[in-house]
Short mmCIF file of N, CA and C and ligand atoms in Angstrom, two decimals:
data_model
loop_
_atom_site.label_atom_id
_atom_site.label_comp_id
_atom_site.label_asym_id
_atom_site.label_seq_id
_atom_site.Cartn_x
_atom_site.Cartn_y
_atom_site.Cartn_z
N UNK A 257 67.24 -10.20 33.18
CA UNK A 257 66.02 -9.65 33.77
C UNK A 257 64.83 -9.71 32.84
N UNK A 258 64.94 -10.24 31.74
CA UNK A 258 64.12 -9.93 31.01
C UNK A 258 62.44 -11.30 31.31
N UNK A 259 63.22 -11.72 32.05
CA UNK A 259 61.86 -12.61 32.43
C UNK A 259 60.45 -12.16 33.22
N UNK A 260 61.39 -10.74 33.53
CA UNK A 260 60.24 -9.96 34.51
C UNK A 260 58.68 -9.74 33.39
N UNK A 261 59.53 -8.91 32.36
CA UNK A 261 58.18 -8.15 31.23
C UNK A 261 57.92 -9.37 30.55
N UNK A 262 57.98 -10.45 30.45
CA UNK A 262 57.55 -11.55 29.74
C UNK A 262 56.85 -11.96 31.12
N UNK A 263 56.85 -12.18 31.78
CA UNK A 263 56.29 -12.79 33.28
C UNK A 263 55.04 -11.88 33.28
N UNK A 264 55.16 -10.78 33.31
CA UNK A 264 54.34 -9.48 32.98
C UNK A 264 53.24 -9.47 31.95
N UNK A 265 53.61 -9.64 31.01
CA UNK A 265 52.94 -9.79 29.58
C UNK A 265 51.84 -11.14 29.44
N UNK A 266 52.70 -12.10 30.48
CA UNK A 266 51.75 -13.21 30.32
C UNK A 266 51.11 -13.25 31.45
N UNK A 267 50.96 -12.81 32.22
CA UNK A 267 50.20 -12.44 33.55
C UNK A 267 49.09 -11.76 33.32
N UNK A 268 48.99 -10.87 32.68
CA UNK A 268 48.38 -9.91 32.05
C UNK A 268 47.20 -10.59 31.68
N UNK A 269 47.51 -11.55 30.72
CA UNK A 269 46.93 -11.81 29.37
C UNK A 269 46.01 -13.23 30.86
N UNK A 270 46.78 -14.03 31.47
CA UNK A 270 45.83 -14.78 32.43
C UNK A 270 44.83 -13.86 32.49
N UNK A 271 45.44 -13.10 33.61
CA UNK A 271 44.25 -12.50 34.15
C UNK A 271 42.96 -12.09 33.50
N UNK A 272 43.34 -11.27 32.14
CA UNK A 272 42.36 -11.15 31.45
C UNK A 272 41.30 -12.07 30.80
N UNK A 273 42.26 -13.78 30.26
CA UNK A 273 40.96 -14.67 29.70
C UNK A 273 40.39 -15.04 31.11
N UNK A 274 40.70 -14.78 32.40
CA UNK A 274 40.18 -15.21 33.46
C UNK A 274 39.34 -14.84 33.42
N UNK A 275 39.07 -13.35 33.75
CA UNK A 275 38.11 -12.43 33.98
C UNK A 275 37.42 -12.63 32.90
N UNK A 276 37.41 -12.39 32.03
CA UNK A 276 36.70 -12.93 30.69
C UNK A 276 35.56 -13.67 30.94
N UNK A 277 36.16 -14.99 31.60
CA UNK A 277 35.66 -16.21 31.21
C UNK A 277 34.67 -16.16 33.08
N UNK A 278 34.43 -15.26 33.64
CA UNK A 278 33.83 -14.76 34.76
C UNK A 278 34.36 -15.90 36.10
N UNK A 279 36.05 -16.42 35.99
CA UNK A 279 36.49 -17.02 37.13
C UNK A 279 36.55 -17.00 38.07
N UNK A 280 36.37 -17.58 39.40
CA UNK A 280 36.71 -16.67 40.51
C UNK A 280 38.47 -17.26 40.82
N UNK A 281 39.10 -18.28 40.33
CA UNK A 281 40.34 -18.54 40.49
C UNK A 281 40.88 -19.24 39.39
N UNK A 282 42.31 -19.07 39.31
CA UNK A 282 43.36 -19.59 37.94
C UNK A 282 43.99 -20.85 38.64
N UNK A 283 43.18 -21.85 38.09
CA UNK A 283 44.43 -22.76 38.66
C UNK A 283 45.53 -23.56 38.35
N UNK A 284 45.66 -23.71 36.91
CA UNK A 284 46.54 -24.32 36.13
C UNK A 284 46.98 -23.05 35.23
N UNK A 285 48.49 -22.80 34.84
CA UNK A 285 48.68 -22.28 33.52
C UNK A 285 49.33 -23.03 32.43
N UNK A 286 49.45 -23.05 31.53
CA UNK A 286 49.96 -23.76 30.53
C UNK A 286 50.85 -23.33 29.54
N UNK A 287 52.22 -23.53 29.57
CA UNK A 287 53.13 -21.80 28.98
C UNK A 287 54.36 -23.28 28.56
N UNK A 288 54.12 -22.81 26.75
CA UNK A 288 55.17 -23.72 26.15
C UNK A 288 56.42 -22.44 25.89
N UNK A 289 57.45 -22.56 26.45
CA UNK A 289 59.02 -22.05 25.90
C UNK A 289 59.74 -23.26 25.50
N UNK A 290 60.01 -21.96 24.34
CA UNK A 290 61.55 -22.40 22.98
C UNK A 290 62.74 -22.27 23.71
N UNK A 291 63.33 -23.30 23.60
CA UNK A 291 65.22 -23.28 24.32
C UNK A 291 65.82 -21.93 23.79
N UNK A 292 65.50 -21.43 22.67
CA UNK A 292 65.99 -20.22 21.97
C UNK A 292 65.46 -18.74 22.64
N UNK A 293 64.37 -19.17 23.45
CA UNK A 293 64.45 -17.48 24.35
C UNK A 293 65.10 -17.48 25.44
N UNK A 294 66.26 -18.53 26.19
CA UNK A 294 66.54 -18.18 27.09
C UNK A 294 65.83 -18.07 28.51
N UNK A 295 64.20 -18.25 28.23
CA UNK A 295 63.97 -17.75 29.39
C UNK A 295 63.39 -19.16 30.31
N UNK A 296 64.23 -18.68 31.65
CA UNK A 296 64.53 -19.86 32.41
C UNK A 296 63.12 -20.29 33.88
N UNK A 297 62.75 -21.17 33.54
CA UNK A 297 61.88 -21.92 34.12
C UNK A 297 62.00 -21.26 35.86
N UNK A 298 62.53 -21.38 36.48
CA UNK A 298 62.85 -20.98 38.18
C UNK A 298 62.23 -19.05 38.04
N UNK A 299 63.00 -18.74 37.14
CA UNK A 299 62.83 -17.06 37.06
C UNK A 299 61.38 -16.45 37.11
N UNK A 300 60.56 -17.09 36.11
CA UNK A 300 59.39 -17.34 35.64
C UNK A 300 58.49 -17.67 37.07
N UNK A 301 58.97 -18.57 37.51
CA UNK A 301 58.15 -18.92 38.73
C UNK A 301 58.44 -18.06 39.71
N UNK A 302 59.35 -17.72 40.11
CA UNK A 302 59.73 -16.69 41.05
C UNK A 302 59.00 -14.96 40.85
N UNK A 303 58.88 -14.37 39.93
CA UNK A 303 58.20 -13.42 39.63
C UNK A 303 56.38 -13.44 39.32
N UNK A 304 56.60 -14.77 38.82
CA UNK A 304 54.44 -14.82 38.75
C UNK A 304 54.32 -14.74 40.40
N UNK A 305 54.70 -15.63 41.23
CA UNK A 305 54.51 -15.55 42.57
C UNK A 305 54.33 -14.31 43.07
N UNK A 306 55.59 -13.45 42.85
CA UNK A 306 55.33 -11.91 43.42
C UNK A 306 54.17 -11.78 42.45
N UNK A 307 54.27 -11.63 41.29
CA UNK A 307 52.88 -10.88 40.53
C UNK A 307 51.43 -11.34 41.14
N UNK A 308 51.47 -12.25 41.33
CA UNK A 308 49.58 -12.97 41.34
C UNK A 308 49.46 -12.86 42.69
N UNK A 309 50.06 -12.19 43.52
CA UNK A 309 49.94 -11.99 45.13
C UNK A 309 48.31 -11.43 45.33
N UNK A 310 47.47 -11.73 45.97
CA UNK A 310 46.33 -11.24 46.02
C UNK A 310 45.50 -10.88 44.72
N UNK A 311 45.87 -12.06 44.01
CA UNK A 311 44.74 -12.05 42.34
C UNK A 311 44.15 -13.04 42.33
N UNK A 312 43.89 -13.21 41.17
CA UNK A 312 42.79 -14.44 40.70
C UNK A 312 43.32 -15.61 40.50
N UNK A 313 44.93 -15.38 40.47
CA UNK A 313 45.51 -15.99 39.45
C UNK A 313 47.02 -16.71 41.00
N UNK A 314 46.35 -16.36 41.86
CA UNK A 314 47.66 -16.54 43.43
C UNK A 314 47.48 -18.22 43.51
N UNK A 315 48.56 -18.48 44.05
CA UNK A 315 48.93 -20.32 43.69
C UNK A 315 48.50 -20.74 43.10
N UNK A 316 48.40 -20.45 41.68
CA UNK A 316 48.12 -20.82 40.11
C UNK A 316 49.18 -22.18 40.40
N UNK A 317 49.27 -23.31 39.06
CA UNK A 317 50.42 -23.85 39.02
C UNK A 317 50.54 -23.91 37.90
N UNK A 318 52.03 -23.47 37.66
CA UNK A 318 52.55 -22.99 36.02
C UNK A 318 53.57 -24.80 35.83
N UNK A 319 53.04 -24.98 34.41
CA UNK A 319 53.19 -25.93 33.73
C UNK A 319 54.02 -25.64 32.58
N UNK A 320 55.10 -26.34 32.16
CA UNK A 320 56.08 -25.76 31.37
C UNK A 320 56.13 -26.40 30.05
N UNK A 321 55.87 -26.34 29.03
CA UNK A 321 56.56 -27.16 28.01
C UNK A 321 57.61 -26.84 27.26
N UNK A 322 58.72 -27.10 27.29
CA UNK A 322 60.24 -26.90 26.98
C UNK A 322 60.67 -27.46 25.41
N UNK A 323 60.62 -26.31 24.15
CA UNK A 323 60.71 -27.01 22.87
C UNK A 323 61.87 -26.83 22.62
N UNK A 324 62.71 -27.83 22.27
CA UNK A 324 64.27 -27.86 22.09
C UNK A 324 64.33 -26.92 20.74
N UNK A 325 65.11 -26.35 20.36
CA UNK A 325 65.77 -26.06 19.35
C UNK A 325 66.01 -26.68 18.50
N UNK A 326 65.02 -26.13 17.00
CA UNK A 326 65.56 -27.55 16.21
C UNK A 326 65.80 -26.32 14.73
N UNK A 327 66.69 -26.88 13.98
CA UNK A 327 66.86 -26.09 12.87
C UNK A 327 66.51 -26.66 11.64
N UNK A 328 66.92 -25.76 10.65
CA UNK A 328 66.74 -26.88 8.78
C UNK A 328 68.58 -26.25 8.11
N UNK A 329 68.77 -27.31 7.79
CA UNK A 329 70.20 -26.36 7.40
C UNK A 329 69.50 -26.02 5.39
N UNK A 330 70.60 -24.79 5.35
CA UNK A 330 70.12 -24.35 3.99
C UNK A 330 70.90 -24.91 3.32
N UNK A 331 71.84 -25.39 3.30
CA UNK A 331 73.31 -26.34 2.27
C UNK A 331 71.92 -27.99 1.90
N UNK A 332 71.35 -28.45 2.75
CA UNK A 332 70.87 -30.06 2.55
C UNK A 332 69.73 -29.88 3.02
N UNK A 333 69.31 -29.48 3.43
CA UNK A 333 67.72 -29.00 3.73
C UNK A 333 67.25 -29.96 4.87
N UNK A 334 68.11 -30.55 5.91
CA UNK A 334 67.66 -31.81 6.55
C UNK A 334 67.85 -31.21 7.56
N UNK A 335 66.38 -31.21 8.87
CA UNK A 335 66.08 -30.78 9.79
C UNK A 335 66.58 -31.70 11.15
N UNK A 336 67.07 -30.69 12.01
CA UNK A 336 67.64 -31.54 13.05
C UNK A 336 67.42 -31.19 14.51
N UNK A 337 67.32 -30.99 16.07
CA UNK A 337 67.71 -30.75 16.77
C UNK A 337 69.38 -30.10 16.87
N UNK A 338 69.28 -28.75 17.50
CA UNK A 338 70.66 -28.06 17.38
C UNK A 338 71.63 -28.83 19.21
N UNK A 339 71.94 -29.00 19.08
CA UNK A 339 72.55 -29.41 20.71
C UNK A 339 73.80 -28.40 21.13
N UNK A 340 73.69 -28.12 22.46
CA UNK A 340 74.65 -27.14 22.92
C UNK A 340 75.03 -25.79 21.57
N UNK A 341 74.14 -25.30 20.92
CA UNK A 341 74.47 -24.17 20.03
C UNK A 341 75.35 -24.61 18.90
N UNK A 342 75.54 -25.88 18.85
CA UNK A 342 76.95 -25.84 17.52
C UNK A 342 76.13 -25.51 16.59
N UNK A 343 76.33 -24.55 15.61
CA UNK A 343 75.71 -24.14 14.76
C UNK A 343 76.46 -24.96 12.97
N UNK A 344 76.85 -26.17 13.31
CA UNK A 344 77.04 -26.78 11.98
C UNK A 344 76.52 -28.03 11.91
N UNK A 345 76.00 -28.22 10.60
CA UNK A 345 74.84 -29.24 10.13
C UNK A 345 75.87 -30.70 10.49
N UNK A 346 75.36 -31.56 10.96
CA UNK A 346 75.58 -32.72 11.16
C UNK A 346 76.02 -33.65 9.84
N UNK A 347 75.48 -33.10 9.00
CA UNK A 347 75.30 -33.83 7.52
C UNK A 347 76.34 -33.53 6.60
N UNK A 348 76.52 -32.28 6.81
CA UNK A 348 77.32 -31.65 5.21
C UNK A 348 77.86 -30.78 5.92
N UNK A 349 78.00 -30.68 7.29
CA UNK A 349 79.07 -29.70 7.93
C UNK A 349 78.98 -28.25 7.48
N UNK A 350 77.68 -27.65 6.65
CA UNK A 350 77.54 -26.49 6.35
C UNK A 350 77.29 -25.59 7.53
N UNK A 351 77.17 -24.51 7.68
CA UNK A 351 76.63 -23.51 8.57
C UNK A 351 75.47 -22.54 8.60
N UNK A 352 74.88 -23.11 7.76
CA UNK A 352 73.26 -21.77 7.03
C UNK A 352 72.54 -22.89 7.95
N UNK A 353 72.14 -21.94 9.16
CA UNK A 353 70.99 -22.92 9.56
C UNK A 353 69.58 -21.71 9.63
N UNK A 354 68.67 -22.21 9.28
CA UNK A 354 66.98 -21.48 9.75
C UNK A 354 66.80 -22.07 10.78
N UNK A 355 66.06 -21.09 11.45
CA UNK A 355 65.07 -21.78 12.94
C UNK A 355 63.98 -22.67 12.52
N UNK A 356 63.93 -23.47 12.82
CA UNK A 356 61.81 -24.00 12.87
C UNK A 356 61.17 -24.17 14.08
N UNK A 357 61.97 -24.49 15.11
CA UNK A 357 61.48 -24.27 16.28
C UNK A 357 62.35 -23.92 17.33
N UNK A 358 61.80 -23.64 18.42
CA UNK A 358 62.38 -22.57 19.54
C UNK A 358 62.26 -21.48 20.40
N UNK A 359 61.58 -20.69 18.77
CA UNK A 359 61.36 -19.43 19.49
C UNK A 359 60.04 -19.18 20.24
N UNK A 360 59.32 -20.41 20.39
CA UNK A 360 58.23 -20.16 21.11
C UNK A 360 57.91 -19.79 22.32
N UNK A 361 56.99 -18.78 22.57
CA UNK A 361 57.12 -18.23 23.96
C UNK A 361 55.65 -17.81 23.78
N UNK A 362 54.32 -18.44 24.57
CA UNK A 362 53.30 -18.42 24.66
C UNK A 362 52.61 -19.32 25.61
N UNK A 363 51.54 -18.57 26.22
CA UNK A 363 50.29 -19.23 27.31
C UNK A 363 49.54 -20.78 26.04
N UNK A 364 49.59 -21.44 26.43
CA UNK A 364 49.46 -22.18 25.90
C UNK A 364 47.61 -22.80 26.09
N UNK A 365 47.38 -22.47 27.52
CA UNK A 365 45.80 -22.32 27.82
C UNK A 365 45.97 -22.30 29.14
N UNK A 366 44.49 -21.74 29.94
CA UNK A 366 44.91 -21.79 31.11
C UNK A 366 43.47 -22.51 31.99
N UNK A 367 43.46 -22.83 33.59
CA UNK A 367 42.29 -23.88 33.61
C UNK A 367 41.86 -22.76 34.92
N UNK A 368 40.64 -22.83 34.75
CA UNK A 368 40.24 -22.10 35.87
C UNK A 368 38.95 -22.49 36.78
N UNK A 369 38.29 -22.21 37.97
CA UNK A 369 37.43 -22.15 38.43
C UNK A 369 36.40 -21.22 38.13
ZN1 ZN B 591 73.49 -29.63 5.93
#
């Protein structure tokens, strides 16, 4: 469920550079997610819909950019794409991995009238 208060949070934040920016409609959004939050593309769309019902922001079209998961292992320091979660380095078969990308979860810009 947690796509609701993230759906929420970034709804929010439309509406506001909308109004801001003295729009009378939202028509593009632009929202890059990290494979690492889990949060799933259909869900996202299904709840802005209920949310933007009679706003500024109603048949917006949400645009996705999907950043794979990529790590740095700490054993060899060589950065990779993680695939299906195996969490061991391709290289040296170590297991110390850091994130570098993924966790992104942000409006990326949005286009308005
Ligand atoms: Zn390694």
């Amino acid at each position: 469920m947690h796509e609701l208060a993230i759906t929420q949070s970034m709804f929010d934040l439309v509406l506001e550079q909308a109004e801001k920016a003295g729009a009378k409609k939202v028509r593009k959004i632009n929202l890059v997610i990290g494979e690492m939050t889990g949060v799933v593309e259909d869900c996202v769309r299904f709840y802005f819909d209920f949310l933007s019902k009679g706003t500024l922001a109603e048949k917006a079209a949400l645009s996705f950019v999907m950043v794979p998961l990529k790590v740095r292992c700490r054993g060899c320091g060589k950065a990779f794409e993680l695939k299906e979660f195996n969490w061991t380095c391709p290289y040296c078969q170590g297991n110390g991995m850091e994130i570098i990308a993924g966790k992104e979860l942000f409006v990326e810009s949005i286009e308005v009238e």
